[in-house]
Short mmCIF file of C-alpha atoms in Angstrom, two decimals:
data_model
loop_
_atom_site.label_atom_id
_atom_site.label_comp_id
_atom_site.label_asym_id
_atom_site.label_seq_id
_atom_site.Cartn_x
_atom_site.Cartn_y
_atom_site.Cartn_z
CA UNK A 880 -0.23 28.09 18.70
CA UNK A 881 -0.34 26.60 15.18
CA UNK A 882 -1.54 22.77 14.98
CA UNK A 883 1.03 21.27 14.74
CA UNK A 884 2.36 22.52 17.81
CA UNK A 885 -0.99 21.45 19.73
CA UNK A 886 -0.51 18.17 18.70
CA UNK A 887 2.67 18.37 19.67
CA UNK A 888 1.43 19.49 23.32
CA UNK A 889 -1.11 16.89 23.86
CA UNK A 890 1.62 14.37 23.08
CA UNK A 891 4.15 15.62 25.95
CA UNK A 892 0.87 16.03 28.31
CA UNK A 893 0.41 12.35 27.87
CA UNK A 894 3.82 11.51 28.08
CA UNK A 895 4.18 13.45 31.38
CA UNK A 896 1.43 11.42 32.85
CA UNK A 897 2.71 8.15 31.72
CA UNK A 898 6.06 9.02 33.23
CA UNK A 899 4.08 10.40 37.34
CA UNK A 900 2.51 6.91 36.49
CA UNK A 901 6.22 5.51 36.28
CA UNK A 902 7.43 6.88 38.95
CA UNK A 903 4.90 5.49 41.39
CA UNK A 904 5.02 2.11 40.47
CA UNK A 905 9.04 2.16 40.23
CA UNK A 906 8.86 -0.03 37.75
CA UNK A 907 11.79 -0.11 35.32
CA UNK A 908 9.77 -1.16 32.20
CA UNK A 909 7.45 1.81 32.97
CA UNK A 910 10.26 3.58 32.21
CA UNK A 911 11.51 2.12 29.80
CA UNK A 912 7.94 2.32 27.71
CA UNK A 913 8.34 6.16 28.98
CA UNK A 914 11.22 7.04 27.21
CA UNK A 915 10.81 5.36 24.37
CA UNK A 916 7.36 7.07 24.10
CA UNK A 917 9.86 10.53 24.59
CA UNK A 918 11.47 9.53 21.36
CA UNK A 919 8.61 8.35 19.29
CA UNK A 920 7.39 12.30 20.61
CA UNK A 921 10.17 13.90 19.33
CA UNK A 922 9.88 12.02 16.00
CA UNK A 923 6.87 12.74 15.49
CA UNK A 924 7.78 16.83 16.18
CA UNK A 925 10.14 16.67 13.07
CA UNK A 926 7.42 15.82 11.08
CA UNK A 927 5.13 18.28 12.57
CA UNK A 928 7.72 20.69 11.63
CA UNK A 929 7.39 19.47 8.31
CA UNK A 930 3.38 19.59 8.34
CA UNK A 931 3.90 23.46 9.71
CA UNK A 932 6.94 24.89 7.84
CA UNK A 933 6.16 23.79 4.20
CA UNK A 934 2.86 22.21 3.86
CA UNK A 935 2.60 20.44 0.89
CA UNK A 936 6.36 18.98 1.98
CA UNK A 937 6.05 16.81 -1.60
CA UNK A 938 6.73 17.45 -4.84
CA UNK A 939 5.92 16.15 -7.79
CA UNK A 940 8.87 13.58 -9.61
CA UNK A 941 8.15 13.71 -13.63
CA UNK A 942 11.56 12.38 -14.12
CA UNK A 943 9.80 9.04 -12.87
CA UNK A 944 6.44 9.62 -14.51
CA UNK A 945 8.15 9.87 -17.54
CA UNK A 946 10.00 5.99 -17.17
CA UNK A 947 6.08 4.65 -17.11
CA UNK A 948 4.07 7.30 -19.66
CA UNK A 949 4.04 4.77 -23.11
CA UNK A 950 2.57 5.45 -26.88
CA UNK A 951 1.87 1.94 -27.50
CA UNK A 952 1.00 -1.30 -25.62
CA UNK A 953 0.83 -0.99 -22.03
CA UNK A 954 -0.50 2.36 -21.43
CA UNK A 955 -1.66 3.13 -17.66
CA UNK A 956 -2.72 1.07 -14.41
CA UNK A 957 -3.55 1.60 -11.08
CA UNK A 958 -2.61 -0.46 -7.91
CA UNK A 959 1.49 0.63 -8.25
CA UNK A 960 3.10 -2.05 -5.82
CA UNK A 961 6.62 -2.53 -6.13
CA UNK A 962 8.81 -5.52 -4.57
CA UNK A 963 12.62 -5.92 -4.54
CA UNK A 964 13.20 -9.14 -6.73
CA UNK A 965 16.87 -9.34 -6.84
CA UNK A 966 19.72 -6.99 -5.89
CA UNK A 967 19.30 -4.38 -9.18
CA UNK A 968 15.73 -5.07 -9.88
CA UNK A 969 11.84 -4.58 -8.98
CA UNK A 970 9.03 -5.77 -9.33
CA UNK A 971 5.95 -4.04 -9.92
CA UNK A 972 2.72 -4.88 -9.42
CA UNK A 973 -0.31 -3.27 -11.49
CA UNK A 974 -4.48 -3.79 -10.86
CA UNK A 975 -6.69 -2.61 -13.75
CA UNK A 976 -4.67 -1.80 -16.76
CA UNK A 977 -5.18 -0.23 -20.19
CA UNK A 978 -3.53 -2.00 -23.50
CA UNK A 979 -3.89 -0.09 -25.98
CA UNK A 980 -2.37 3.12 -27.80
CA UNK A 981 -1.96 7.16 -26.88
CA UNK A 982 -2.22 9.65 -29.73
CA UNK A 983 -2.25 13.41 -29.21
CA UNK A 984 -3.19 13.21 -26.09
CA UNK A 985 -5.61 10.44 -26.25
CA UNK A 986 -6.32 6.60 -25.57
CA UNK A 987 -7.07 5.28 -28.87
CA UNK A 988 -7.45 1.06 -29.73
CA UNK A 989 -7.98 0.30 -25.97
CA UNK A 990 -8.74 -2.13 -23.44
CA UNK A 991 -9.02 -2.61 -19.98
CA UNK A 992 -7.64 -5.79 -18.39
CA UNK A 993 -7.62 -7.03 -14.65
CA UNK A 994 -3.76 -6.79 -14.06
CA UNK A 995 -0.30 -6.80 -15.22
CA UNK A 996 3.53 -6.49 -13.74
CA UNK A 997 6.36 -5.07 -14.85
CA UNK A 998 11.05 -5.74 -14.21
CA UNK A 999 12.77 -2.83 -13.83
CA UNK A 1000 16.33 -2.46 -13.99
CA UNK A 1001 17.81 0.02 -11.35
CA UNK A 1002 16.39 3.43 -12.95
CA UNK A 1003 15.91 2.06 -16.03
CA UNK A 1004 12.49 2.40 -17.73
CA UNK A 1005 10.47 -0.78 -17.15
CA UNK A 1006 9.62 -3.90 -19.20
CA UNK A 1007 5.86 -4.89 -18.85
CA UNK A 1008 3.79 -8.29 -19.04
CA UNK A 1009 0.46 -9.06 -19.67
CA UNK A 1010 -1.28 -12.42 -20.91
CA UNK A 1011 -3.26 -13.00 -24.70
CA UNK A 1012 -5.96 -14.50 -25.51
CA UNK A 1013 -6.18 -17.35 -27.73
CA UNK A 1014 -7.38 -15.18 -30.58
CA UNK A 1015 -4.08 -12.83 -29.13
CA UNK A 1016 -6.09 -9.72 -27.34
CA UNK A 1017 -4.78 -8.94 -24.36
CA UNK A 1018 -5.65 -10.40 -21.07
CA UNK A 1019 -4.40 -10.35 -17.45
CA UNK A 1020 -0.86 -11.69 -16.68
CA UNK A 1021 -2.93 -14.11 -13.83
CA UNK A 1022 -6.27 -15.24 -13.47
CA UNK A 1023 -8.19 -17.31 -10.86
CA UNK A 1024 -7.48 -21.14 -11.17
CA UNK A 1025 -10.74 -21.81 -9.37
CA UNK A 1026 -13.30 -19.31 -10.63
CA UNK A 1027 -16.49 -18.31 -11.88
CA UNK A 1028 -15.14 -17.01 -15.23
CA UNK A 1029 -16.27 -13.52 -14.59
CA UNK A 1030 -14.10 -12.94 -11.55
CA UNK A 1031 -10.67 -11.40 -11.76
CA UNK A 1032 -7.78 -10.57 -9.37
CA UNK A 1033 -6.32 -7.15 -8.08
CA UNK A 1034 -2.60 -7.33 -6.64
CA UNK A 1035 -1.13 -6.21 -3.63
CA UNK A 1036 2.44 -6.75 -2.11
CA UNK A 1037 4.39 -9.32 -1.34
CA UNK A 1038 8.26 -10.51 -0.69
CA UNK A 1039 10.72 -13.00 -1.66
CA UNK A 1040 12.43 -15.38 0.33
CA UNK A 1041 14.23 -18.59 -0.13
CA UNK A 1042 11.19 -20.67 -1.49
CA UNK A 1043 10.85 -17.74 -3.98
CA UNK A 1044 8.81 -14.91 -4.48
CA UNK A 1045 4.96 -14.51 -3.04
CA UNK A 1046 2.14 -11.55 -3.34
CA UNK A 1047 -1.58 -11.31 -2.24
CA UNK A 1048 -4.04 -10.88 -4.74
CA UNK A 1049 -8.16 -9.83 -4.00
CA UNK A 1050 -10.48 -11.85 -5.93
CA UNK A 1051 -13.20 -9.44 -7.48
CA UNK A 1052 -16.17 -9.23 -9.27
CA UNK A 1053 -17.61 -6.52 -11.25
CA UNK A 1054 -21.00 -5.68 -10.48
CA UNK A 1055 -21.96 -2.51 -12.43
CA UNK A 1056 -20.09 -0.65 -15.30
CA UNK A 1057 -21.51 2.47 -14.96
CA UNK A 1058 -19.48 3.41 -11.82
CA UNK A 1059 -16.10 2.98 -10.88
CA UNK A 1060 -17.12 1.28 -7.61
CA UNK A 1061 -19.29 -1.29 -9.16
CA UNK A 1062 -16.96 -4.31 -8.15
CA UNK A 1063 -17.25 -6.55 -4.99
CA UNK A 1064 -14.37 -8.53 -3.25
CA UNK A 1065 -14.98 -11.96 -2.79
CA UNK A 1066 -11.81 -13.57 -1.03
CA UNK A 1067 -8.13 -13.05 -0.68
CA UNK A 1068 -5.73 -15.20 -2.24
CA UNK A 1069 -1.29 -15.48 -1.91
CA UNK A 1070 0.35 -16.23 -4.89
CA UNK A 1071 3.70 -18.03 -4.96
CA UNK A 1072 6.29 -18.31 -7.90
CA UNK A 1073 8.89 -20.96 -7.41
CA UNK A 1074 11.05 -19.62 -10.06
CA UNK A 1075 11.24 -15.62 -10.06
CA UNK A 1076 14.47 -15.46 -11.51
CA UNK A 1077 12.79 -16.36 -15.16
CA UNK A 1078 10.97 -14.50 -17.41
CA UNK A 1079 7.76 -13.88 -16.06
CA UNK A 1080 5.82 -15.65 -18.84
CA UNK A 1081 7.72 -18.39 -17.69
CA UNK A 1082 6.65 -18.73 -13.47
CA UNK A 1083 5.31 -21.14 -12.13
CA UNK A 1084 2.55 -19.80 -9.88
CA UNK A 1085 0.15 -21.95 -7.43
CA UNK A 1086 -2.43 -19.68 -5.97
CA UNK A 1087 -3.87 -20.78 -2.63
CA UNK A 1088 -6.87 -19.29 -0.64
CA UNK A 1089 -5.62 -17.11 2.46
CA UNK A 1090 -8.36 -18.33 5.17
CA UNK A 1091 -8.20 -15.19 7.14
CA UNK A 1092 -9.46 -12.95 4.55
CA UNK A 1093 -13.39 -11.84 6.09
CA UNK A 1094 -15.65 -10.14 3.51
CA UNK A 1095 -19.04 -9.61 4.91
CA UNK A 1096 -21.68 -7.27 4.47
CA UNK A 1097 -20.12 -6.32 8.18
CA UNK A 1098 -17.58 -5.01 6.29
CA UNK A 1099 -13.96 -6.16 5.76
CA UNK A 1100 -10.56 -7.73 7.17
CA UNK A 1101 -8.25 -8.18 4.62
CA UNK A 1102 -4.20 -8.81 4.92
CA UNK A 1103 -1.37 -8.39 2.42
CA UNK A 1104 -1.90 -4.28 1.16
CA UNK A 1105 2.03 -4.02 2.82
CA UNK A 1106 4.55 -6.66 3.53
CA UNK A 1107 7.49 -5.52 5.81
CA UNK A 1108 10.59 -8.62 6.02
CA UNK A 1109 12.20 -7.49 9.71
CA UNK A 1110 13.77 -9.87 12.18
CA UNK A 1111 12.98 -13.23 10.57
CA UNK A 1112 9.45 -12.41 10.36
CA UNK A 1113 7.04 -11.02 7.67
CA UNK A 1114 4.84 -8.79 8.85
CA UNK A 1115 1.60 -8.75 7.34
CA UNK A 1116 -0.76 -5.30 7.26
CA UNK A 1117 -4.14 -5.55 5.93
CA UNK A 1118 -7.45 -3.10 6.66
CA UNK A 1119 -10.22 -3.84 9.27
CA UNK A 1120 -13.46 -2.07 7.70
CA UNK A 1121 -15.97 -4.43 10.30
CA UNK A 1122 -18.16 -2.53 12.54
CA UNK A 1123 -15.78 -4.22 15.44
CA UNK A 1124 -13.10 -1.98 14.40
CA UNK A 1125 -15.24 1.20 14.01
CA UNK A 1126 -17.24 0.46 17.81
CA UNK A 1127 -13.45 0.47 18.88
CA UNK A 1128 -13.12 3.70 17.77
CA UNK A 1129 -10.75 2.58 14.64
CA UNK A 1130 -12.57 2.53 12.00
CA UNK A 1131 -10.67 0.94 8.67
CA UNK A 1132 -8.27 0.30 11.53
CA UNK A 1133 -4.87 -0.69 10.36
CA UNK A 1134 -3.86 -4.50 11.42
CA UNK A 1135 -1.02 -6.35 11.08
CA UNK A 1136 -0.41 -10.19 11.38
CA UNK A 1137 3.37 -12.11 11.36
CA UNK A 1138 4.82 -14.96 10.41
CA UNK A 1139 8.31 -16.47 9.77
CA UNK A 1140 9.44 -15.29 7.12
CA UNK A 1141 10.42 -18.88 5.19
CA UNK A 1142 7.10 -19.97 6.45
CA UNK A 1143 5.42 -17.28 5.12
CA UNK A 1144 2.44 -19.51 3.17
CA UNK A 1145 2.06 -21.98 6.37
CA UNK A 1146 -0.76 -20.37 7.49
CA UNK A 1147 -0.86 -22.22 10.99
CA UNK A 1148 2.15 -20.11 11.82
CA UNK A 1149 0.64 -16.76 11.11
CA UNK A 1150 -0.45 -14.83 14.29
CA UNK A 1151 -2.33 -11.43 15.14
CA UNK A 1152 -1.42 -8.56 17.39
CA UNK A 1153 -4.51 -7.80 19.85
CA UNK A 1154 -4.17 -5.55 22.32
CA UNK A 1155 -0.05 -5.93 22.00
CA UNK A 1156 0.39 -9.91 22.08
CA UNK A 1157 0.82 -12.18 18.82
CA UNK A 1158 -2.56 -14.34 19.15
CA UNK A 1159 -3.85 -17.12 16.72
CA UNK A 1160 -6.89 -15.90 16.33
CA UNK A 1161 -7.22 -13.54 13.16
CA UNK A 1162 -10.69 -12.51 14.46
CA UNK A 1163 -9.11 -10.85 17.72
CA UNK A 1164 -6.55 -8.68 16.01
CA UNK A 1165 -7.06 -5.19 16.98
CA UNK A 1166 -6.19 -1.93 14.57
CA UNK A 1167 -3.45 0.14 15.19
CA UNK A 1168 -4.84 3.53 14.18
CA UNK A 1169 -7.72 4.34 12.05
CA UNK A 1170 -8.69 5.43 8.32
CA UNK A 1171 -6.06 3.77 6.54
CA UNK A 1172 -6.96 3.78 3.22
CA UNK A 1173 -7.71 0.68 1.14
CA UNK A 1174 -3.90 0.47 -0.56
CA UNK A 1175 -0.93 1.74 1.41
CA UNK A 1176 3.03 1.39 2.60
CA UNK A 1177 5.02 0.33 5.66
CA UNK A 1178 8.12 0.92 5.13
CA UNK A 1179 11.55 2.08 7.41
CA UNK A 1180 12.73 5.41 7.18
CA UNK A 1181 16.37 5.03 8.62
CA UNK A 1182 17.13 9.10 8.93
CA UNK A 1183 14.41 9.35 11.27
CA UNK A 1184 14.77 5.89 13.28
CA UNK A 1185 11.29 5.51 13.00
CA UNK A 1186 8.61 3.76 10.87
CA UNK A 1187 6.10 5.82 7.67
CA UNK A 1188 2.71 4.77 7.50
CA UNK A 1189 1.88 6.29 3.57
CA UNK A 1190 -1.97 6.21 2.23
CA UNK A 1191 -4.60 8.40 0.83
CA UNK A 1192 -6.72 10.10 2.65
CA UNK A 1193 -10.06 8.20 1.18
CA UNK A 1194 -10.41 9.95 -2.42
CA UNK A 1195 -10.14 13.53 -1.53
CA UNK A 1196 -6.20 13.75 -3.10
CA UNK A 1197 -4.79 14.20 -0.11
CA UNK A 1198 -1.75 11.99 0.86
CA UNK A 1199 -0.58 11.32 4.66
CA UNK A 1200 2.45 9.92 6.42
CA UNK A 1201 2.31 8.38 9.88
CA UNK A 1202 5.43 7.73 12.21
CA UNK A 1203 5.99 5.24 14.46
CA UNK A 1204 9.71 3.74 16.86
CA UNK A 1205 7.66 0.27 16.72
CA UNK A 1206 5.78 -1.32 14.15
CA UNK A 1207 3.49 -2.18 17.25
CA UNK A 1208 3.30 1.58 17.57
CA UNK A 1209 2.37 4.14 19.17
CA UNK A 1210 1.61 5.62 15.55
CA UNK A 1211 1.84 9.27 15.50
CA UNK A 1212 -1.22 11.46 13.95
CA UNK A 1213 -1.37 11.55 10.40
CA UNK A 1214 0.44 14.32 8.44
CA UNK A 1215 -0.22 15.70 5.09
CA UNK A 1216 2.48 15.97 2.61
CA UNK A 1217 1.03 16.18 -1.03
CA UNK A 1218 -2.26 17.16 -1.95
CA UNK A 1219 -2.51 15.69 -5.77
CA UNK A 1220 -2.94 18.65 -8.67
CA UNK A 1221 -5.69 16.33 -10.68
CA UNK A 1222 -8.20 16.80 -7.88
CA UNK A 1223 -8.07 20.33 -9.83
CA UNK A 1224 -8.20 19.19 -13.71
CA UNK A 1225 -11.24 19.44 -15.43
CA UNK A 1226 -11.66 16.06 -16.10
CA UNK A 1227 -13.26 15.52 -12.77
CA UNK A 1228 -10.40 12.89 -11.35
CA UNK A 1229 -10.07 11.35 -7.73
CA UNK A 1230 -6.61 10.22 -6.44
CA UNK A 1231 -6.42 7.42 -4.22
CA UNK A 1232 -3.41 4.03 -3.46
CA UNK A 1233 -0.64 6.02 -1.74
CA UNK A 1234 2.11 4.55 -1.08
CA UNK A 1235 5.71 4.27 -0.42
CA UNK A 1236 8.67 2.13 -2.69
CA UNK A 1237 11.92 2.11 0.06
CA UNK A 1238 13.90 0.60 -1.84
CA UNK A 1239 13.79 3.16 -4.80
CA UNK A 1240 13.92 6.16 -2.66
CA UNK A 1241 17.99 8.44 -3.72
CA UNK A 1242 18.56 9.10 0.50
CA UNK A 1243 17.65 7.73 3.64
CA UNK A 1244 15.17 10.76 4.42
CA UNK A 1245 13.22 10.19 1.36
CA UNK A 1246 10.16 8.65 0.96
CA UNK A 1247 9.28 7.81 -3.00
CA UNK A 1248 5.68 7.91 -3.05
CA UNK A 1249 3.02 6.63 -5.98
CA UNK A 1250 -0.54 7.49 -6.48
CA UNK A 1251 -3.41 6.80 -8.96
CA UNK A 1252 -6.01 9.17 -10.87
CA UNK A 1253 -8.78 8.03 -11.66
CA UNK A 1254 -12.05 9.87 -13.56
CA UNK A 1255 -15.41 9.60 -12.33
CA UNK A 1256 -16.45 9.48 -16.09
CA UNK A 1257 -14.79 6.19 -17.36
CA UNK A 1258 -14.70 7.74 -20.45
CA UNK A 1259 -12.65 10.72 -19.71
CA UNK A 1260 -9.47 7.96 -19.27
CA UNK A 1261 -9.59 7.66 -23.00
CA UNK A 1262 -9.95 11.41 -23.59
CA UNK A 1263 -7.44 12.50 -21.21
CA UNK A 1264 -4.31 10.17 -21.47
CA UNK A 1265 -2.84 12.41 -18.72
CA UNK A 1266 -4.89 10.29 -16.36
CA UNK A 1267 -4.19 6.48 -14.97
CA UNK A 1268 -0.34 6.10 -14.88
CA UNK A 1269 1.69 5.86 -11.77
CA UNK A 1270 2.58 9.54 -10.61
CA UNK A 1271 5.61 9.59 -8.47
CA UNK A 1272 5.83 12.25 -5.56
CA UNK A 1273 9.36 13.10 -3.51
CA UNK A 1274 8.72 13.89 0.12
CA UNK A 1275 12.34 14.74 2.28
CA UNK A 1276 11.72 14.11 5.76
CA UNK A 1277 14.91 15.88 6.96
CA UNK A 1278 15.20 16.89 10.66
CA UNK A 1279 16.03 20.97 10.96
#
């Protein structure tokens, strides 16, 4: 019996026991919970089938690459989040970015700033921002309002809604240069911009501390890396890295938080789902599955009725999808469906920020998937300008 197929087993074994546990308590919610734990089962055996029949199911989408690769000016990020700003175009959200220029295969006149964003138009190729300096170098589209000078933010997602558009953003530090982990996060921070519809350069943006960001030496709890509008609400999925989570048996648990969705900054209104209820208190949320990695989706996937989980799996180049009926879960196991070729350049890259855009994806089975490479040498990003732009990935979750 191949894996898939085990996991497969184990799932109806547990099912089976839930339903004998059903049946003796004649309780019609029992059942209920029973069969729809039957159809998150048989979800999750279509993309089993997928994980069995044509591991790697992904493949690589250069036609996409190619609307991001650039001579001049903005020329690579990480980070990759996209939002829906108005009915034809989207958003996107980029962390550290290069500014600069490619020739023959190289980064040449280039530096690195903290972030940038970029409008696209349908399928058209994008049009990116980015702030000066006084002296006109470039600089990050937004900076901390109340900083240190030497901090800087990262984005994540976000959504729009009738008071306008909003995004989380990680204040950070760098620490060390001579390591591409030498940053620290200090706090978490939502953005707002009352007037989206303008030019970026243009926005109006108040930033405003989100007091349920925890950054510790404990480890982490941080909200915002996917925003999900459904029902009214936002719902708000962050990381739990705390040595709570990991006692639990969830280590970098996935959490999610909710909140009206037109009182999305009104932070009294946000609550936390522990142990399946919606509680005020941030500190007793409780993960949904474990190892998510630090960026990631959570999106609808309407041909399969069920919810995708998308992230790296750590730095390794290997990209998962999870499925869930409920955003509450139960989340399947995860499932591999790309492994990323620069793990296997000679530059010596690691891949990492999975995730899923929805509402770019051609059909309803599709996920359209980003990812970052990075370089271990910092260097080797300016001698291999193949590295450090979105890479788009195609995975077709079909059912047989």
């Amino acid at each position: 019996m191949n894996e898939a197929a085990l996991r497969f087993a184990r799932v109806l074994g547990a099912c089976h026991r839930r339903t004998q546990n059903a049946r003796e308590l004649s309780h019609s919610k029992s059942r209920w919970h029973c069969a729809s734990f039957f159809v998150w089962a048989l979800t999750l055996l279509a993309a089993l089938q997928v994980e069995a029949a044509s591991e790697p199911a992904g493949r690589a989408a250069p036609e996409w690459d190619a609307l991001f690769q650039r001579e001049s000016g903005w020329i690579g990020a990480d980070g990759n989040y996209s939002i829906p700003l108005a009915r034809d175009t989207t958003l996107w959200l980029f962390s550290d970015t290069f500014v600069g220029k490619v020739k023959d295969g190289k980064r040449h006149d280039a530096s690195m700033i903290n972030n940038s964003l970029a409008l696209q138009k349908g399928t058209n190729t994008p049009q990116f921002f980015f702030g000066t300096t006084p002296d006109g170098k470039p600089a990050s589209f937004i900076k901390p309002q109340r900083g240190t000078g030497r901090d800087y933010f990262w984005l994540a997602h976000g959504a729009r809604n009738a008071q306008g558009l909003y995004f989380f953003m990680l204040r950070v530090v760098t620490m060390r240069t001579d390591t591409p982990f030498g940053f620290k996060l200090v706090d978490g921070w939502l953005a707002h911009v009352a007037n989206p519809d303008d030019a970026p350069p243009q926005w109006r943006i108040t930033q405003t501390k989100v007091p349920f960001t925890k950054i510790s030496k404990d480890g982490a709890l941080i909200f915002g890396g996917a925003v999900l509008s459904e029902g009214g609400y936002a719902y708000l999925f962050g990381g739990d890295s705390r040595s709570k989570a990991k006692k639990a048996g969830h280590p970098n648990g996935l959490v999610v938080a909710r909140v009206p969705l037109d009182r999305l900054s009104d932070f009294t209104q946000w609550r936390f789902l522990a142990n399946g209820a919606w509680l005020k208190d941030c500190q007793r949320v409780t993960p949904l599955f474990p190892n998510v990695g630090s960026e990631f989706s959570v999106s609808w996937l309407p041909s399969r009725k069920a919810y995708a989980a998308v992230y790296s799996e750590g730095i390794g180049g290997n990209i998962l999808v999870r499925l869930a009926p409920a955003l509450t879960g139960p989340w399947g196991q995860p499932v591999r469906v790309y492994r990323c070729p620069e793990m296997d350049w000679p530059s010596k890259a690691f891949c990492y920020a999975a995730k899923a855009h929805p509402a770019l994806a051609n059909a309803a089975d599709e996920l359209l998937i980003t990812y970052a490479a990075n370089a271990w040498n910092f260097w080797d990003l300016f001698k291999d300008a193949r590295l450090y732009w979105p890479r788009f990935v195609r995975v077709s979750l079909r059912a047989d």
